């Protein structure tokens, strides 16, 4: 990693946080509206992200793009036998999202906007990630 990369990532992260804030996707009320099916706002944002992701993946594949170090970007196909794993993981992610009112990136944006209560879920996520890393070899995959 080059020293200039250490400046690029905080700048991009700050820009991403600003976009999350201005688009209201970090609003607990918007998230509640989504889970209660009262508003299309969040579904529109998420749907747009999925479409942009699909187009981006196709561009990466068709142009044989390379990462910042010059290595080819490889996207391995998903194993259909792992559907159960994805359903369980997605359900846990959605449960945490609905209980906390934010997914990982917005938690940092909310903390940065002054809601210090999000220190607790951020620390919990960090501890959970660390514990998973320690137990990963013992868990079914």
Coordinates of N, CA and C in Angstrom, one line a residue:
X1 N 0.8 -1.2 0.0 CA 0.0 0.0 0.0 C 0.9 1.2 0.0
X2 N 0.5 2.2 -0.8 CA 1.3 3.4 -0.9 C 0.8 4.4 0.1
X3 N 1.7 5.3 0.6 CA 1.3 6.3 1.6 C 0.1 7.2 1.2
X4 N 0.0 7.5 -0.1 CA -1.1 8.3 -0.6 C -2.5 7.5 -0.4
X5 N -2.4 6.2 -0.4 CA -3.6 5.4 -0.2 C -4.2 5.6 1.2
X6 N -3.4 5.9 2.1 CA -3.8 6.2 3.5 C -4.6 7.5 3.6
X7 N -4.4 8.4 2.7 CA -5.3 9.6 2.6 C -6.5 9.3 1.8
X8 N -6.4 8.5 0.7 CA -7.5 8.3 -0.1 C -8.7 7.6 0.6
X9 N -8.4 6.6 1.4 CA -9.5 5.9 2.1 C -10.3 6.7 3.1
X10 N -9.7 7.5 3.9 CA -10.5 8.3 4.8 C -11.3 9.4 4.0
X11 N -10.7 9.9 2.9 CA -11.5 10.8 2.1 C -12.7 10.2 1.5
X12 N -12.5 9.0 0.9 CA -13.6 8.3 0.3 C -14.7 7.8 1.4
X13 N -14.2 7.4 2.6 CA -15.1 7.1 3.7 C -15.9 8.3 4.2
X14 N -15.3 9.4 4.2 CA -16.0 10.6 4.6 C -17.0 11.0 3.6
X15 N -16.7 10.9 2.3 CA -17.6 11.2 1.2 C -18.8 10.2 1.3
X16 N -18.5 8.9 1.5 CA -19.5 7.9 1.6 C -20.5 8.2 2.8
X17 N -19.9 8.6 3.9 CA -20.7 8.9 5.1 C -21.6 10.1 4.8
X18 N -21.1 11.1 4.1 CA -21.9 12.3 3.8 C -23.0 11.9 2.9
X19 N -22.8 11.0 1.9 CA -23.9 10.5 1.0 C -24.9 9.8 1.8
X20 N -24.5 8.9 2.8 CA -25.4 8.2 3.6 C -26.3 9.2 4.4
X21 N -25.7 10.2 5.0 CA -26.4 11.2 5.8 C -27.4 11.9 5.0
X22 N -27.0 12.4 3.8 CA -27.8 13.3 3.0 C -29.0 12.5 2.3
X23 N -28.7 11.2 2.1 CA -29.8 10.4 1.5 C -30.8 9.8 2.5
X24 N -30.5 10.1 3.7 CA -31.4 9.7 4.8 C -31.4 8.2 5.1
X25 N -30.5 7.4 4.5 CA -30.5 6.0 4.8 C -30.0 5.6 6.1
X26 N -29.5 6.6 6.9 CA -29.1 6.3 8.3 C -30.2 6.6 9.3
X27 N -31.3 7.1 8.8 CA -32.4 7.5 9.6 C -33.1 6.3 10.2
X28 N -33.2 6.2 11.5 CA -33.9 5.1 12.1 C -35.3 5.1 11.6
X29 N -35.9 6.2 11.4 CA -37.3 6.3 10.9 C -37.4 5.7 9.5
X30 N -36.5 6.0 8.7 CA -36.5 5.4 7.3 C -36.4 3.9 7.3
X31 N -35.5 3.4 8.2 CA -35.3 2.0 8.4 C -36.6 1.3 8.9
X32 N -37.2 2.0 9.9 CA -38.4 1.5 10.4 C -39.5 1.4 9.4
X33 N -39.6 2.5 8.6 CA -40.6 2.5 7.5 C -40.4 1.4 6.5
X34 N -39.1 1.0 6.3 CA -38.8 -0.1 5.4 C -39.3 -1.4 5.9
X35 N -38.9 -1.6 7.2 CA -39.3 -2.9 7.8 C -40.8 -3.0 8.0
X36 N -41.5 -1.9 8.1 CA -43.0 -1.9 8.2 C -43.7 -1.8 6.9
X37 N -42.9 -1.8 5.8 CA -43.4 -1.6 4.4 C -44.3 -0.4 4.3
X38 N -43.9 0.7 4.9 CA -44.6 2.0 4.9 C -44.1 2.9 3.8
X39 N -42.9 2.7 3.3 CA -42.2 3.6 2.4 C -41.3 2.8 1.4
X40 N -41.2 3.4 0.2 CA -40.4 2.8 -0.8 C -39.0 3.3 -0.8
X41 N -38.7 4.4 0.0 CA -37.4 5.1 -0.1 C -36.2 4.1 0.1
X42 N -36.2 3.3 1.1 CA -35.0 2.4 1.3 C -35.0 1.4 0.3
X43 N -36.1 0.8 -0.1 CA -36.1 -0.2 -1.2 C -35.6 0.4 -2.5
X44 N -35.9 1.6 -2.8 CA -35.3 2.3 -3.9 C -33.8 2.5 -3.9
X45 N -33.3 2.9 -2.7 CA -31.9 3.0 -2.5 C -31.2 1.7 -2.6
X46 N -31.7 0.7 -1.9 CA -31.1 -0.6 -2.0 C -31.2 -1.2 -3.4
X47 N -32.3 -1.1 -4.0 CA -32.5 -1.6 -5.4 C -31.5 -0.9 -6.3
X48 N -31.3 0.4 -6.2 CA -30.4 1.1 -7.0 C -29.0 0.6 -6.8
X49 N -28.6 0.4 -5.6 CA -27.3 -0.2 -5.2 C -27.1 -1.5 -5.9
X50 N -28.1 -2.4 -5.9 CA -28.0 -3.7 -6.5 C -27.8 -3.6 -8.0
X51 N -28.5 -2.7 -8.6 CA -28.4 -2.5 -10.1 C -27.0 -2.0 -10.4
X52 N -26.5 -1.0 -9.7 CA -25.2 -0.4 -9.9 C -24.1 -1.5 -9.7
X53 N -24.3 -2.4 -8.6 CA -23.4 -3.5 -8.4 C -23.3 -4.5 -9.5
X54 N -24.5 -4.8 -10.0 CA -24.6 -5.8 -11.1 C -23.9 -5.2 -12.4
X55 N -24.1 -3.9 -12.7 CA -23.5 -3.3 -13.8 C -22.0 -3.3 -13.6
X56 N -21.5 -2.9 -12.4 CA -20.1 -2.8 -12.1 C -19.4 -4.2 -12.2
X57 N -20.0 -5.2 -11.7 CA -19.4 -6.6 -11.8 C -19.3 -7.0 -13.3
X58 N -20.3 -6.7 -14.1 CA -20.2 -7.0 -15.5 C -19.1 -6.2 -16.2
X59 N -18.9 -4.9 -15.9 CA -17.8 -4.1 -16.4 C -16.5 -4.7 -16.0
X60 N -16.3 -5.1 -14.7 CA -15.1 -5.6 -14.2 C -14.8 -6.9 -15.0
X61 N -15.8 -7.8 -15.2 CA -15.5 -9.1 -15.8 C -15.2 -8.9 -17.3
X62 N -16.0 -8.1 -18.0 CA -15.8 -7.9 -19.5 C -14.5 -7.2 -19.8
X63 N -14.1 -6.3 -19.0 CA -12.9 -5.5 -19.3 C -11.6 -6.1 -18.6
X64 N -11.8 -7.3 -18.0 CA -10.7 -7.9 -17.3 C -9.9 -6.9 -16.4
X65 N -10.6 -6.2 -15.6 CA -10.0 -5.1 -14.8 C -9.1 -5.7 -13.8
X66 N -8.1 -4.9 -13.3 CA -7.2 -5.3 -12.3 C -7.3 -4.4 -11.1
X67 N -6.9 -4.9 -9.9 CA -6.9 -4.2 -8.7 C -5.8 -3.1 -8.6
X68 N -5.7 -2.4 -7.5 CA -4.8 -1.3 -7.4 C -3.3 -1.8 -7.5
X69 N -3.1 -3.1 -7.2 CA -1.7 -3.6 -7.3 C -1.4 -4.3 -8.6
X70 N -2.4 -4.2 -9.5 CA -2.2 -4.8 -10.9 C -2.6 -6.3 -11.0
X71 N -3.2 -6.9 -9.9 CA -3.6 -8.3 -10.0 C -5.0 -8.3 -10.6
X72 N -5.3 -9.4 -11.4 CA -6.6 -9.5 -12.0 C -7.7 -9.7 -10.9
X73 N -8.8 -9.0 -11.1 CA -9.9 -9.2 -10.2 C -10.6 -10.4 -10.5
X74 N -10.7 -11.3 -9.6 CA -11.4 -12.6 -9.8 C -12.6 -12.7 -8.9
X75 N -13.8 -13.0 -9.5 CA -15.0 -13.2 -8.7 C -15.4 -14.6 -8.8
X76 N -15.2 -15.4 -7.8 CA -15.5 -16.8 -7.9 C -17.0 -17.0 -7.9
X77 N -17.5 -18.0 -8.6 CA -19.0 -18.3 -8.6 C -19.4 -18.8 -7.2
X78 N -20.7 -18.5 -6.9 CA -21.3 -18.9 -5.6 C -21.6 -20.4 -5.8
X79 N -21.4 -21.1 -4.7 CA -21.7 -22.6 -4.6 C -23.2 -22.7 -4.2
X80 N -24.0 -23.3 -5.1 CA -25.5 -23.4 -4.8 C -25.7 -24.3 -3.5
X81 N -24.8 -25.1 -3.2 CA -25.0 -26.0 -2.0 C -24.9 -25.1 -0.7
X82 N -24.5 -23.9 -0.8 CA -24.3 -23.1 0.4 C -25.4 -22.1 0.6
X83 N -26.6 -22.3 0.0 CA -27.7 -21.4 0.1 C -28.2 -21.3 1.6
X84 N -28.2 -22.4 2.3 CA -28.5 -22.4 3.7 C -27.7 -21.4 4.5
X85 N -26.4 -21.4 4.2 CA -25.4 -20.6 4.9 C -25.7 -19.1 4.6
X86 N -26.0 -18.8 3.4 CA -26.3 -17.4 3.0 C -27.7 -16.9 3.6
X87 N -28.6 -17.8 3.7 CA -29.9 -17.5 4.3 C -29.8 -17.2 5.8
X88 N -29.0 -18.0 6.4 CA -28.8 -17.8 7.9 C -28.0 -16.6 8.1
X89 N -26.9 -16.3 7.4 CA -26.1 -15.1 7.5 C -26.9 -13.9 7.2
X90 N -27.7 -13.9 6.2 CA -28.5 -12.8 5.8 C -29.6 -12.5 6.8
X91 N -30.2 -13.5 7.4 CA -31.2 -13.4 8.4 C -30.6 -12.8 9.7
X92 N -29.5 -13.2 10.1 CA -28.8 -12.6 11.2 C -28.4 -11.2 11.0
X93 N -28.0 -10.9 9.8 CA -27.6 -9.5 9.5 C -28.9 -8.6 9.5
X94 N -30.0 -9.1 8.9 CA -31.2 -8.3 8.9 C -31.8 -8.2 10.3
X95 N -31.7 -9.2 11.2 CA -32.1 -9.1 12.6 C -31.3 -8.0 13.3
X96 N -30.0 -8.1 13.2 CA -29.2 -7.0 13.8 C -29.5 -5.6 13.3
X97 N -29.8 -5.5 12.0 CA -30.1 -4.3 11.4 C -31.4 -3.7 11.9
X98 N -32.4 -4.6 12.1 CA -33.7 -4.1 12.6 C -33.7 -3.8 14.1
X99 N -32.8 -4.5 14.8 CA -32.8 -4.3 16.3 C -32.0 -3.0 16.6
X100 N -30.9 -2.8 15.9 CA -30.1 -1.6 16.1 C -30.6 -0.4 15.3
X101 N -31.2 -0.6 14.2 CA -31.6 0.5 13.4 C -30.6 1.0 12.4
X102 N -29.5 0.2 12.2 CA -28.4 0.6 11.3 C -27.6 -0.6 10.9
X103 N -27.1 -0.6 9.7 CA -26.1 -1.7 9.3 C -24.7 -1.1 9.5
X104 N -23.6 -1.8 9.3 CA -22.3 -1.3 9.7 C -21.9 0.0 9.3
X105 N -21.9 0.4 8.0 CA -21.4 1.7 7.5 C -22.2 2.8 8.2
X106 N -23.5 2.8 8.2 CA -24.3 3.9 8.8 C -24.0 4.0 10.3
X107 N -23.6 2.9 11.0 CA -23.2 3.1 12.4 C -22.1 4.1 12.6
X108 N -21.1 4.0 11.8 CA -20.0 4.9 11.9 C -20.4 6.4 11.5
X109 N -21.3 6.5 10.5 CA -21.8 7.8 10.2 C -22.7 8.4 11.3
X110 N -23.5 7.5 11.9 CA -24.3 8.0 13.0 C -23.4 8.4 14.2
X111 N -22.3 7.7 14.5 CA -21.4 8.1 15.5 C -20.7 9.4 15.1
X112 N -20.3 9.5 13.9 CA -19.7 10.8 13.4 C -20.6 12.0 13.5
X113 N -21.9 11.7 13.4 CA -22.9 12.8 13.4 C -23.3 13.2 14.8
X114 N -22.7 12.5 15.8 CA -22.9 12.9 17.2 C -23.7 11.9 18.1
X115 N -24.2 10.9 17.5 CA -25.0 9.9 18.3 C -24.0 8.9 18.9
X116 N -23.5 9.3 20.1 CA -22.5 8.5 20.7 C -22.9 7.1 21.2
X117 N -24.2 6.9 21.3 CA -24.8 5.6 21.7 C -24.3 4.5 20.8
X118 N -23.9 4.9 19.5 CA -23.5 3.9 18.6 C -22.1 3.3 18.8
X119 N -21.5 3.9 19.8 CA -20.2 3.3 20.3 C -20.4 1.8 20.7
X120 N -21.5 1.5 21.4 CA -21.8 0.2 21.9 C -22.0 -0.8 20.7
X121 N -22.8 -0.6 19.7 CA -22.9 -1.5 18.7 C -21.7 -1.7 17.8
X122 N -20.9 -0.6 17.7 CA -19.7 -0.6 16.9 C -18.7 -1.5 17.6
X123 N -18.5 -1.3 18.9 CA -17.6 -2.2 19.7 C -18.1 -3.6 19.7
X124 N -19.4 -3.8 19.8 CA -19.9 -5.2 19.8 C -19.7 -5.8 18.4
X125 N -19.8 -5.1 17.3 CA -19.5 -5.6 16.0 C -18.0 -6.0 15.9
X126 N -17.1 -5.2 16.5 CA -15.7 -5.5 16.4 C -15.4 -6.7 17.2
X127 N -15.9 -6.8 18.4 CA -15.7 -8.0 19.3 C -16.3 -9.2 18.6
X128 N -17.5 -9.1 18.0 CA -18.1 -10.3 17.3 C -17.2 -10.7 16.1
X129 N -16.7 -9.8 15.4 CA -15.8 -10.1 14.3 C -14.5 -10.8 14.8
X130 N -14.0 -10.3 15.9 CA -12.8 -10.9 16.4 C -13.1 -12.4 16.9
X131 N -14.2 -12.6 17.6 CA -14.5 -13.9 18.1 C -14.8 -14.8 16.9
X132 N -15.5 -14.3 15.9 CA -15.7 -15.2 14.7 C -14.3 -15.6 14.1
X133 N -13.4 -14.7 14.0 CA -12.1 -15.0 13.5 C -11.4 -16.1 14.3
X134 N -11.6 -16.0 15.6 CA -10.9 -17.0 16.5 C -11.6 -18.4 16.3
X135 N -12.9 -18.4 16.1 CA -13.7 -19.6 16.1 C -13.9 -20.2 14.6
X136 N -13.5 -19.4 13.6 CA -13.8 -19.7 12.3 C -13.5 -21.2 11.9
X137 N -12.4 -21.7 12.3 CA -12.0 -23.0 11.9 C -12.9 -24.1 12.5
X138 N -13.5 -23.7 13.6 CA -14.4 -24.7 14.3 C -15.8 -24.6 13.9
X139 N -16.2 -23.6 13.1 CA -17.6 -23.5 12.7 C -17.8 -24.2 11.4
X140 N -19.1 -24.6 11.1 CA -19.4 -25.2 9.9 C -19.5 -24.1 8.7
X141 N -18.8 -24.4 7.6 CA -18.8 -23.5 6.5 C -19.3 -24.3 5.3

